[in-house]
PDB file of C-alpha atoms and ligand atoms in Angstrom:
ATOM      1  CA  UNK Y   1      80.044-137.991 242.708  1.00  0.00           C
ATOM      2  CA  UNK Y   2      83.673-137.943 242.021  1.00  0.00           C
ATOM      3  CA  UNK Y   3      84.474-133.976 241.296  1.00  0.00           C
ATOM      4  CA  UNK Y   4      82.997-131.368 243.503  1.00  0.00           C
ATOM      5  CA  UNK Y   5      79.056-130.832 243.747  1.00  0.00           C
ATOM      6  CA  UNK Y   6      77.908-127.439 244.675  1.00  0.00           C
ATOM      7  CA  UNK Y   7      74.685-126.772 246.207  1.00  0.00           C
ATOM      8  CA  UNK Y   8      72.603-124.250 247.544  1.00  0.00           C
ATOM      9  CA  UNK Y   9      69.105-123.318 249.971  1.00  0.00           C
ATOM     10  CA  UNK Y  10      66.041-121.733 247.981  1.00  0.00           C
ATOM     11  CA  UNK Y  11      67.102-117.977 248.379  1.00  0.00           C
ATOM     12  CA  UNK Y  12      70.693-118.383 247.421  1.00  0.00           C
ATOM     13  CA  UNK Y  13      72.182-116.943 250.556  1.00  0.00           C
ATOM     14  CA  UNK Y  14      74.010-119.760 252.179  1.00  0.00           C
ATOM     15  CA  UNK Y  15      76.072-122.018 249.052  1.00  0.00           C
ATOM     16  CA  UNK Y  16      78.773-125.099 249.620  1.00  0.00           C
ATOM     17  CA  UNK Y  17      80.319-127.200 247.681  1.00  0.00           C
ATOM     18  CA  UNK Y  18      81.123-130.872 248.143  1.00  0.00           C
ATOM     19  CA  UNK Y  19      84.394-132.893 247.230  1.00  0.00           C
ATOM     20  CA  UNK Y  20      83.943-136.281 248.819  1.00  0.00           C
ATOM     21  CA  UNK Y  21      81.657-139.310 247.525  1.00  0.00           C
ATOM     22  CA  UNK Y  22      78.781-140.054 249.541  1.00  0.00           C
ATOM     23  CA  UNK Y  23      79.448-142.669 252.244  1.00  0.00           C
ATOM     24  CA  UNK Y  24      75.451-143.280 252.743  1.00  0.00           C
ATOM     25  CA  UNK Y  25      72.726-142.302 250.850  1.00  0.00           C
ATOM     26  CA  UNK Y  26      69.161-142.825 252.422  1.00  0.00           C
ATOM     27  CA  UNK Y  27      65.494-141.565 252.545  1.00  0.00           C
ATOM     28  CA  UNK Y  28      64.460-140.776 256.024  1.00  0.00           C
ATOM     29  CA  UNK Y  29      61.083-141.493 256.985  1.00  0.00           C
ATOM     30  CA  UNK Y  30      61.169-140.452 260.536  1.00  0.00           C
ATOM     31  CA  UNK Y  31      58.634-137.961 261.785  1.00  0.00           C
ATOM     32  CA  UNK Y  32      60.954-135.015 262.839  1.00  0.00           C
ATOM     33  CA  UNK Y  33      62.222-135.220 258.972  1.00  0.00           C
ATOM     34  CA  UNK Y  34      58.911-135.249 257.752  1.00  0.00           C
ATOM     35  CA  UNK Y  35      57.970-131.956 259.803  1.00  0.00           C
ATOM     36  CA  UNK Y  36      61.063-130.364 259.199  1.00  0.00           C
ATOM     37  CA  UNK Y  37      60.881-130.950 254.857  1.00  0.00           C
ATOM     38  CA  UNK Y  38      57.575-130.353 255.481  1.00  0.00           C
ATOM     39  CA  UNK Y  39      57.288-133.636 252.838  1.00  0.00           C
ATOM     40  CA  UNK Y  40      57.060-137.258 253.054  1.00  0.00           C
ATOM     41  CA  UNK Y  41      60.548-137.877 253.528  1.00  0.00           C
ATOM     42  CA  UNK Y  42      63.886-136.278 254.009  1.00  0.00           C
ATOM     43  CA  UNK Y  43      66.796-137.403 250.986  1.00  0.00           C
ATOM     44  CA  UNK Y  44      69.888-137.038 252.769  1.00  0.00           C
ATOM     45  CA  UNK Y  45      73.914-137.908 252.153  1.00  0.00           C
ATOM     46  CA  UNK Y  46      76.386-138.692 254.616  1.00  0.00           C
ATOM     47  CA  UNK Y  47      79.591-136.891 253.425  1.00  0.00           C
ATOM     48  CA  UNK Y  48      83.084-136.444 255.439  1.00  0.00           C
ATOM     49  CA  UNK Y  49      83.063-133.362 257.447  1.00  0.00           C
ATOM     50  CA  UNK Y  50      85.821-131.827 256.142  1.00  0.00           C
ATOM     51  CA  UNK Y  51      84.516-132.513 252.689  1.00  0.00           C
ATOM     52  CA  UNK Y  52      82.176-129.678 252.559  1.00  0.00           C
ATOM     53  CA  UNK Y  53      83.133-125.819 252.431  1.00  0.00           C
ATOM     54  CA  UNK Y  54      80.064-123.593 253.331  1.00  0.00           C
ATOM     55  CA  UNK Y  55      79.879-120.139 252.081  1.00  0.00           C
ATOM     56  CA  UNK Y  56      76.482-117.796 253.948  1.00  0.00           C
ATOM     57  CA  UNK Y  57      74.976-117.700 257.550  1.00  0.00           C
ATOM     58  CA  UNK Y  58      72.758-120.521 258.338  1.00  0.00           C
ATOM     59  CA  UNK Y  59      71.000-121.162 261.530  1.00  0.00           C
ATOM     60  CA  UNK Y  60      70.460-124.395 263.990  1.00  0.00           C
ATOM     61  CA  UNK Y  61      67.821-125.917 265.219  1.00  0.00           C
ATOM     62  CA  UNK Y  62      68.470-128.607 268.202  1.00  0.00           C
ATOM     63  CA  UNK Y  63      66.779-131.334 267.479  1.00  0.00           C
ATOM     64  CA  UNK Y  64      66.694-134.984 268.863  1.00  0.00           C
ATOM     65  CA  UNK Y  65      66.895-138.336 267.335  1.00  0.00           C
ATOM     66  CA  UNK Y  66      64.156-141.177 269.101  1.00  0.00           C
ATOM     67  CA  UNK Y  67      67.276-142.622 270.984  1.00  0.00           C
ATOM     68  CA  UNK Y  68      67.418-138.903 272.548  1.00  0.00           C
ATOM     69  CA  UNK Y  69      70.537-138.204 270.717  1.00  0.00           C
ATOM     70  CA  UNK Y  70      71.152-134.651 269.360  1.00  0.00           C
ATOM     71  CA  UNK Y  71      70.177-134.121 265.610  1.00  0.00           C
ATOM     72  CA  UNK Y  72      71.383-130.415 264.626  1.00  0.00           C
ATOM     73  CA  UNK Y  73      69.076-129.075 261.840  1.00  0.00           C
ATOM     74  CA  UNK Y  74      71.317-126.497 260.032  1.00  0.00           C
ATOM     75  CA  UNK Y  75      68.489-124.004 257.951  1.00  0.00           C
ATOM     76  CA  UNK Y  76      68.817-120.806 256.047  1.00  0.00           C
ATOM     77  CA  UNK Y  77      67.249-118.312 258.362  1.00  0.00           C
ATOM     78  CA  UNK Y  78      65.770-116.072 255.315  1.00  0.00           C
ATOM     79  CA  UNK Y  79      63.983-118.874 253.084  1.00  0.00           C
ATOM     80  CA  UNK Y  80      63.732-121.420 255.538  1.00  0.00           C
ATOM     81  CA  UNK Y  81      65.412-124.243 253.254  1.00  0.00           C
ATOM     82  CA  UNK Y  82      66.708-127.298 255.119  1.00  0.00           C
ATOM     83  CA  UNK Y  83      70.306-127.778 254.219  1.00  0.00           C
ATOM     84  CA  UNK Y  84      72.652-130.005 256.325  1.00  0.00           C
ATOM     85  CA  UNK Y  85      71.726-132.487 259.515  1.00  0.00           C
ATOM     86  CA  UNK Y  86      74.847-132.921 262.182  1.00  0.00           C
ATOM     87  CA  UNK Y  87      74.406-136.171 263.722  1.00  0.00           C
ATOM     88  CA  UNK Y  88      75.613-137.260 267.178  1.00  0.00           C
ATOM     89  CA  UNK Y  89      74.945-140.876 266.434  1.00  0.00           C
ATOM     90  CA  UNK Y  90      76.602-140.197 263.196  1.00  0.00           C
ATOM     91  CA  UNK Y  91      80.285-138.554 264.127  1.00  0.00           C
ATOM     92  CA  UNK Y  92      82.429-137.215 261.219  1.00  0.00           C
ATOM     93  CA  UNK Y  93      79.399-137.068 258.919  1.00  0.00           C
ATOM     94  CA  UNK Y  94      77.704-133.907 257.655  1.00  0.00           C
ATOM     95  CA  UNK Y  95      74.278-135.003 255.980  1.00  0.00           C
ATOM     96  CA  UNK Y  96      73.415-132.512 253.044  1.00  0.00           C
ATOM     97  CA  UNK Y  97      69.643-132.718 252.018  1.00  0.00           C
ATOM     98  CA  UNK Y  98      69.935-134.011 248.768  1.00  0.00           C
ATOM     99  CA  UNK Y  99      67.237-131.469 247.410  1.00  0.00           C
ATOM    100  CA  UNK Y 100      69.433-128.966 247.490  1.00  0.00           C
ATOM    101  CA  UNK Y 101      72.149-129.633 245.239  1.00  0.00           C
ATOM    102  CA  UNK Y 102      72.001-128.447 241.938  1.00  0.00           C
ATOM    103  CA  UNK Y 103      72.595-131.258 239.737  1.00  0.00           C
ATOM    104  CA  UNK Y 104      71.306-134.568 241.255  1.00  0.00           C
ATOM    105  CA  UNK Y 105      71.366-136.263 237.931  1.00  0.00           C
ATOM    106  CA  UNK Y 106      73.373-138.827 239.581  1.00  0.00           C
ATOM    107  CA  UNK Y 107      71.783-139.861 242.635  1.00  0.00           C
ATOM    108  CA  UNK Y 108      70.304-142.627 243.532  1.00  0.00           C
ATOM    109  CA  UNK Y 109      69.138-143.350 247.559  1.00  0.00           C
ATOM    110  CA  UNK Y 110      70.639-146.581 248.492  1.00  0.00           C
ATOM    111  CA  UNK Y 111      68.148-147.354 251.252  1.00  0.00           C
ATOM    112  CA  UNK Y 112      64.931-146.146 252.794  1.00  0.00           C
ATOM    113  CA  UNK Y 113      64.813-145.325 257.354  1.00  0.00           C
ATOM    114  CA  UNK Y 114      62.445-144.592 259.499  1.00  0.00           C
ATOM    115  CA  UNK Y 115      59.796-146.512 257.315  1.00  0.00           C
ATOM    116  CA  UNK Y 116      57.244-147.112 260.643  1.00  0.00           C
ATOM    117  CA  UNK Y 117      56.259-143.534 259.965  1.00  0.00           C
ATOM    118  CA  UNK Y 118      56.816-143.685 256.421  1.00  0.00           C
ATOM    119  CA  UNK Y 119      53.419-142.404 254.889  1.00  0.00           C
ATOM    120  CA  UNK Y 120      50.423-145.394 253.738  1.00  0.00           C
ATOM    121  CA  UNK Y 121      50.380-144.024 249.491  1.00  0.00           C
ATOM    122  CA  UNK Y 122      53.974-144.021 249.380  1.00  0.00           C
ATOM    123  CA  UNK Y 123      54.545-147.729 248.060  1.00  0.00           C
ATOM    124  CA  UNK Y 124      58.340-148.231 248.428  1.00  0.00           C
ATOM    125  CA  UNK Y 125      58.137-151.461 245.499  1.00  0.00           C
ATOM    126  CA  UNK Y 126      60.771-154.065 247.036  1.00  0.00           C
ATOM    127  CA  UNK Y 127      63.485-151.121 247.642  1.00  0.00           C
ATOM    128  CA  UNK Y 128      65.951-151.808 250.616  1.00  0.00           C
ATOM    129  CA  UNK Y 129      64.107-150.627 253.541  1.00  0.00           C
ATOM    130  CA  UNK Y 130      64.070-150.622 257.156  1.00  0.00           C
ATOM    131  CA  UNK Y 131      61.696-149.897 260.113  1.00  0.00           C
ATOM    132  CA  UNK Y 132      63.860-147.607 262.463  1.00  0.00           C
ATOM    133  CA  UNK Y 133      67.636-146.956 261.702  1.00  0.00           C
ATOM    134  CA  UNK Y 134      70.361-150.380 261.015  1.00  0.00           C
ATOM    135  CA  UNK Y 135      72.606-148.401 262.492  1.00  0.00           C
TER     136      UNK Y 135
HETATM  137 ZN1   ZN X 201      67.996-119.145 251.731  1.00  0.00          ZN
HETATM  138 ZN1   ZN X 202      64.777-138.466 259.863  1.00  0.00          ZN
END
């Protein structure tokens, strides 16, 4: 991801665009991420802060993390799309939800969190994987 990824929730009312590299690229498996994508698990980057230039209202939804640190869940308030995750265990990063950018052609998830809620068909095959969070 070396020039500037744009992305964008379902309805098209709240767009950014990206200019840094990922720093971490991961599947959470944690049960707040499976609520909130409403899925099996939540594909996230961790990009600089400043690296990301929002365009659109979006609302928050205060969330915590098991340790009982504050997850912000940044949505768009008409289509519901999750979009970004502010993490206070994770200062300086902005996590975008993968899903959606609009070319993820070349992505790849480096690791796999969270998996002790990860669901029983999803068979992970020998990827890098961990039971809570390394970090
Ligand atoms: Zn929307
Ligand atoms: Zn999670």
């Amino acid at each position: 991801m070396s020039e500037a990824k744009s992305g964008g929730c379902l309805c098209g009312k709240v767009r950014y665009s990206v200019v840094a590299d990922p720093a971490m690229a991961v599947n959470c498996h944690c049960k707040n991420c499976q609520r909130q994508s409403g899925s099996a698990f939540s594909t996230i980057i961790g990009v600089p802060d400043g690296s990301v230039s929002i365009e659109g209202e979006y609302k928050t939804y205060e969330d915590h993390g098991e340790s009982g640190q504050e997850v912000l869940r940044d949505f768009c308030g008409n289509c519901g799309s999750p979009l970004f995750n502010r993490v206070a265990a994770t200062p300086g990063l902005i996590w975008i939800k993968v899903g959606t950018l609009d070319d993820t052609a070349d992505f790849t998830p480096a690791m796999h969190l969270w998996t002790k809620s990860k669901q029983h068909w999803l068979d992970l095959a020998g990827a890098t994987a961990f039971e809570t969070n390394p970090v």
